[in-house]
Amino acid sequence: EGSSNKNVLYSEFSMLGYIRGSEEAPNPIKDYSNLKSMLNGGHYILTNDIYITPQDFEPINGVFASLDGNSYSIIFEEGEYDVSSYTDVGIFSQISSSSTIKNLKVVFNNTSSSRLSFVTTNNATTVIGVVVARNGGNITNAKVIGKGGVFEANFNSSSTPSAGCYVAGISAINSGNITNSQVMVSMTTTVSLSGLVGQNNGTIASSYYKNGILKNTSSENTKFYTAGVTIANSENGQIL
């Protein structure tokens, strides 16, 4: 009986090790369902382009150890994404200090003749970062691009959005490290808008916004701002 119990424990551990993978042998991500199923502490790599539609989208709580984009893309299809159920909006709602994203490309798949928008009626606390709403980890060699269209983030409510609402190309709130990354897509919103980061409490290095237009349509120009790199850089924030 003792031997049987040991065998059962060994089998369960081996399967868990396979599901989580390792840095040297990460587990493949083939579709959006796989992406949403990543485990705490797991290591993963894209082996296909991943397509996200308005019907399927939900921000992922990033508790993985590493995700290698492997030069594949996460592609947002055109349409209207109702994100009112969420306050931290992005491919990932957050990633922790033990998480790393590298070699990832994000594509907005709309042209100048079609729309791609995130729409929320939750004006009080919503922050939108295309890659991650709240970054506590490490993002390196990330790229966000468009196909000639505009990414819109619409705050639709009778109440005025709070000053803490941000829209940003990489991360709305950064407390981690963002390096060697770039955003090249036009964006528009009615709250504070940044090409890279909304509020920076961490490090932004060798990263830039270019080849796009940032358009803030708010009439409250003492409350909401527009910037290429970051709106607010705290005393702990570094831009290198």
Short mmCIF file of C-alpha atoms in Angstrom, two decimals:
data_model
loop_
_atom_site.label_atom_id
_atom_site.label_comp_id
_atom_site.label_asym_id
_atom_site.label_seq_id
_atom_site.Cartn_x
_atom_site.Cartn_y
_atom_site.Cartn_z
CA GLU A 1 0.00 0.00 0.00
CA GLY A 2 2.89 2.35 0.83
CA SER A 3 4.49 1.72 -2.56
CA SER A 4 1.20 2.40 -4.32
CA ASN A 5 0.79 5.75 -2.57
CA LYS A 6 4.32 6.76 -3.56
CA ASN A 7 3.62 5.89 -7.17
CA VAL A 8 0.47 7.99 -7.18
CA LEU A 9 2.30 10.97 -5.69
CA TYR A 10 5.12 10.57 -8.20
CA SER A 11 2.71 10.52 -11.14
CA GLU A 12 0.89 13.65 -9.98
CA PHE A 13 4.14 15.54 -9.49
CA SER A 14 5.42 14.54 -12.92
CA MET A 15 2.22 15.71 -14.63
CA LEU A 16 2.32 19.05 -12.78
CA GLY A 17 5.95 19.50 -13.82
CA TYR A 18 4.96 18.91 -17.43
CA ILE A 19 2.05 21.37 -17.31
CA ARG A 20 4.20 24.10 -15.78
CA GLY A 21 7.21 23.39 -17.96
CA SER A 22 10.59 24.95 -17.30
CA GLU A 23 12.56 27.93 -18.58
CA GLU A 24 14.59 25.57 -20.80
CA ALA A 25 11.53 23.62 -21.96
CA PRO A 26 8.46 25.92 -21.79
CA ASN A 27 5.02 24.58 -22.58
CA PRO A 28 3.45 25.60 -25.93
CA ILE A 29 0.60 28.09 -26.21
CA LYS A 30 -1.38 27.33 -29.36
CA ASP A 31 -4.56 29.39 -28.90
CA TYR A 32 -6.33 31.90 -26.66
CA SER A 33 -7.79 29.13 -24.50
CA ASN A 34 -4.25 27.92 -23.72
CA LEU A 35 -3.20 31.49 -22.91
CA LYS A 36 -6.03 31.87 -20.40
CA SER A 37 -5.13 28.56 -18.74
CA MET A 38 -1.52 29.28 -17.76
CA LEU A 39 -0.62 28.08 -14.27
CA ASN A 40 0.99 29.80 -11.32
CA GLY A 41 4.77 29.55 -11.76
CA GLY A 42 4.58 28.03 -15.22
CA HIS A 43 6.84 28.70 -18.21
CA TYR A 44 5.22 29.14 -21.62
CA ILE A 45 6.00 29.93 -25.26
CA LEU A 46 3.76 30.93 -28.16
CA THR A 47 3.83 28.48 -31.06
CA ASN A 48 1.08 30.20 -33.08
CA ASP A 49 -0.43 33.62 -33.56
CA ILE A 50 -3.19 34.07 -30.97
CA TYR A 51 -6.46 35.72 -32.05
CA ILE A 52 -8.72 37.59 -29.61
CA THR A 53 -12.30 38.58 -30.52
CA PRO A 54 -14.71 40.87 -28.65
CA GLN A 55 -16.76 37.83 -27.66
CA ASP A 56 -13.79 35.92 -26.17
CA PHE A 57 -11.83 38.69 -24.48
CA GLU A 58 -11.19 38.71 -20.75
CA PRO A 59 -8.10 40.10 -18.97
CA ILE A 60 -5.84 37.34 -17.63
CA ASN A 61 -4.38 37.37 -14.12
CA GLY A 62 -0.72 36.80 -14.95
CA VAL A 63 0.74 34.47 -12.32
CA PHE A 64 3.06 32.58 -14.69
CA ALA A 65 6.86 32.65 -14.36
CA SER A 66 7.61 33.42 -18.02
CA LEU A 67 5.92 33.90 -21.36
CA ASP A 68 8.03 33.97 -24.53
CA GLY A 69 6.18 35.42 -27.52
CA ASN A 70 8.69 33.65 -29.75
CA SER A 71 8.09 36.39 -32.37
CA TYR A 72 4.46 35.34 -32.77
CA SER A 73 1.60 37.83 -32.30
CA ILE A 74 -1.41 38.28 -30.08
CA ILE A 75 -3.95 39.80 -32.45
CA PHE A 76 -6.99 41.85 -31.45
CA GLU A 77 -9.66 41.47 -34.11
CA GLU A 78 -11.72 44.53 -35.03
CA GLY A 79 -14.95 45.32 -33.18
CA GLU A 80 -16.24 46.72 -29.91
CA TYR A 81 -14.94 45.14 -26.69
CA ASP A 82 -17.25 45.72 -23.72
CA VAL A 83 -14.85 45.82 -20.76
CA SER A 84 -17.28 47.31 -18.21
CA SER A 85 -16.98 44.21 -16.00
CA TYR A 86 -13.29 44.87 -15.40
CA THR A 87 -11.27 47.66 -13.77
CA ASP A 88 -7.79 46.43 -14.81
CA VAL A 89 -7.94 45.94 -18.57
CA GLY A 90 -5.31 44.53 -20.91
CA ILE A 91 -4.25 41.17 -22.27
CA PHE A 92 -3.21 40.71 -18.65
CA SER A 93 -4.90 42.47 -15.75
CA GLN A 94 -1.64 42.24 -13.81
CA ILE A 95 1.66 40.38 -13.70
CA SER A 96 3.63 39.88 -10.51
CA SER A 97 7.26 40.63 -9.69
CA SER A 98 8.17 37.01 -10.45
CA SER A 99 6.73 37.12 -13.99
CA THR A 100 8.52 37.89 -17.27
CA ILE A 101 7.10 38.60 -20.71
CA LYS A 102 9.54 38.70 -23.63
CA ASN A 103 9.58 38.79 -27.44
CA LEU A 104 5.86 39.51 -27.65
CA LYS A 105 4.10 41.33 -30.48
CA VAL A 106 0.55 42.68 -30.10
CA VAL A 107 -1.38 43.67 -33.22
CA PHE A 108 -4.57 45.73 -33.59
CA ASN A 109 -6.05 44.17 -36.69
CA ASN A 110 -8.23 47.07 -37.83
CA THR A 111 -7.61 49.36 -40.77
CA SER A 112 -8.50 53.01 -41.30
CA SER A 113 -11.95 51.93 -42.52
CA SER A 114 -12.84 49.77 -39.48
CA ARG A 115 -13.07 50.26 -35.72
CA LEU A 116 -11.47 48.56 -32.75
CA SER A 117 -12.54 49.93 -29.38
CA PHE A 118 -12.61 49.11 -25.69
CA VAL A 119 -15.78 50.49 -24.12
CA THR A 120 -16.48 50.80 -20.39
CA THR A 121 -19.18 52.34 -18.25
CA ASN A 122 -17.01 51.89 -15.13
CA ASN A 123 -15.46 55.34 -15.04
CA ALA A 124 -14.31 55.46 -11.45
CA THR A 125 -11.26 53.22 -11.39
CA THR A 126 -10.62 51.66 -14.80
CA VAL A 127 -7.06 51.55 -16.16
CA ILE A 128 -6.20 50.15 -19.60
CA GLY A 129 -2.76 48.91 -20.63
CA VAL A 130 -2.63 47.05 -23.92
CA VAL A 131 -0.16 44.41 -22.68
CA VAL A 132 -0.89 44.61 -18.95
CA ALA A 133 -2.98 46.95 -16.84
CA ARG A 134 -0.70 46.73 -13.78
CA ASN A 135 2.86 45.56 -14.34
CA GLY A 136 4.91 44.41 -11.38
CA GLY A 137 7.17 42.13 -13.39
CA ASN A 138 9.52 42.32 -16.34
CA ILE A 139 8.54 43.11 -19.92
CA THR A 140 11.27 43.08 -22.53
CA ASN A 141 11.26 43.27 -26.32
CA ALA A 142 7.51 43.86 -26.55
CA LYS A 143 5.98 45.53 -29.59
CA VAL A 144 2.45 46.92 -30.04
CA ILE A 145 1.52 47.82 -33.62
CA GLY A 146 -1.49 48.71 -35.73
CA LYS A 147 -2.62 48.03 -39.28
CA GLY A 148 -3.43 51.65 -40.09
CA GLY A 149 -6.48 51.98 -37.84
CA VAL A 150 -6.99 53.68 -34.47
CA PHE A 151 -7.33 51.96 -31.10
CA GLU A 152 -10.13 53.68 -29.18
CA ALA A 153 -10.78 53.51 -25.43
CA ASN A 154 -14.19 54.96 -24.68
CA PHE A 155 -15.35 55.82 -21.16
CA ASN A 156 -19.13 56.02 -21.55
CA SER A 157 -21.07 57.00 -18.45
CA SER A 158 -23.01 59.89 -17.02
CA SER A 159 -20.28 60.22 -14.38
CA THR A 160 -16.96 61.89 -15.15
CA PRO A 161 -13.91 59.55 -15.18
CA SER A 162 -11.56 59.91 -12.24
CA ALA A 163 -8.08 61.42 -12.60
CA GLY A 164 -6.67 57.95 -11.93
CA CYS A 165 -7.97 56.53 -15.20
CA TYR A 166 -5.18 55.82 -17.69
CA VAL A 167 -4.89 54.35 -21.18
CA ALA A 168 -1.39 53.26 -22.26
CA GLY A 169 0.28 51.27 -25.02
CA ILE A 170 2.22 48.91 -22.75
CA SER A 171 1.08 49.26 -19.12
CA ALA A 172 -1.29 51.64 -17.34
CA ILE A 173 0.51 51.32 -13.99
CA ASN A 174 4.14 50.17 -14.03
CA SER A 175 5.95 49.11 -10.87
CA GLY A 176 8.26 46.68 -12.65
CA ASN A 177 10.68 46.90 -15.57
CA ILE A 178 9.91 47.63 -19.22
CA THR A 179 12.89 47.43 -21.57
CA ASN A 180 13.57 47.43 -25.31
CA SER A 181 9.89 47.85 -26.13
CA GLN A 182 7.98 49.97 -28.62
CA VAL A 183 4.47 51.07 -29.48
CA MET A 184 3.49 52.07 -33.01
CA VAL A 185 -0.28 52.50 -33.14
CA SER A 186 -2.60 55.51 -33.05
CA MET A 187 -4.77 55.73 -29.94
CA THR A 188 -7.60 57.96 -28.75
CA THR A 189 -9.50 58.33 -25.46
CA THR A 190 -11.10 60.85 -23.11
CA VAL A 191 -8.78 60.17 -20.12
CA SER A 192 -5.02 60.43 -19.62
CA LEU A 193 -3.27 58.78 -22.55
CA SER A 194 0.34 57.62 -22.89
CA GLY A 195 2.22 55.85 -25.65
CA LEU A 196 3.98 53.55 -23.18
CA VAL A 197 2.99 53.89 -19.49
CA GLY A 198 0.35 55.83 -17.60
CA GLN A 199 1.87 56.01 -14.12
CA ASN A 200 5.49 54.90 -13.72
CA ASN A 201 6.79 53.70 -10.36
CA GLY A 202 9.36 51.35 -11.88
CA THR A 203 11.85 51.44 -14.75
CA ILE A 204 11.35 52.22 -18.44
CA ALA A 205 14.51 51.71 -20.49
CA SER A 206 15.34 51.84 -24.21
CA SER A 207 11.65 51.99 -25.10
CA TYR A 208 9.68 54.42 -27.24
CA TYR A 209 6.46 55.45 -28.96
CA LYS A 210 6.54 56.42 -32.65
CA ASN A 211 4.70 56.37 -35.97
CA GLY A 212 1.30 57.04 -34.44
CA ILE A 213 -1.01 59.77 -33.19
CA LEU A 214 -2.12 60.10 -29.55
CA LYS A 215 -5.42 61.95 -29.35
CA ASN A 216 -6.99 62.95 -26.03
CA THR A 217 -10.49 64.30 -26.66
CA SER A 218 -11.21 65.33 -23.06
CA SER A 219 -12.17 68.94 -22.44
CA GLU A 220 -10.63 68.75 -18.94
CA ASN A 221 -7.03 69.61 -19.83
CA THR A 222 -6.03 70.19 -16.18
CA LYS A 223 -7.18 66.68 -15.21
CA PHE A 224 -6.27 64.44 -18.14
CA TYR A 225 -2.97 64.55 -20.00
CA THR A 226 -1.17 63.06 -22.99
CA ALA A 227 2.46 61.87 -23.18
CA GLY A 228 4.69 59.72 -25.34
CA VAL A 229 6.47 57.84 -22.54
CA THR A 230 4.59 58.37 -19.25
CA ILE A 231 1.99 60.69 -17.74
CA ALA A 232 3.23 60.57 -14.16
CA ASN A 233 6.74 59.52 -13.14
CA SER A 234 7.01 59.02 -9.38
CA GLU A 235 10.16 59.71 -7.36
CA ASN A 236 10.92 55.99 -7.54
CA GLY A 237 10.35 55.87 -11.30
CA GLN A 238 13.27 55.76 -13.70
CA ILE A 239 13.32 56.48 -17.43
CA LEU A 240 16.60 55.42 -19.00
#
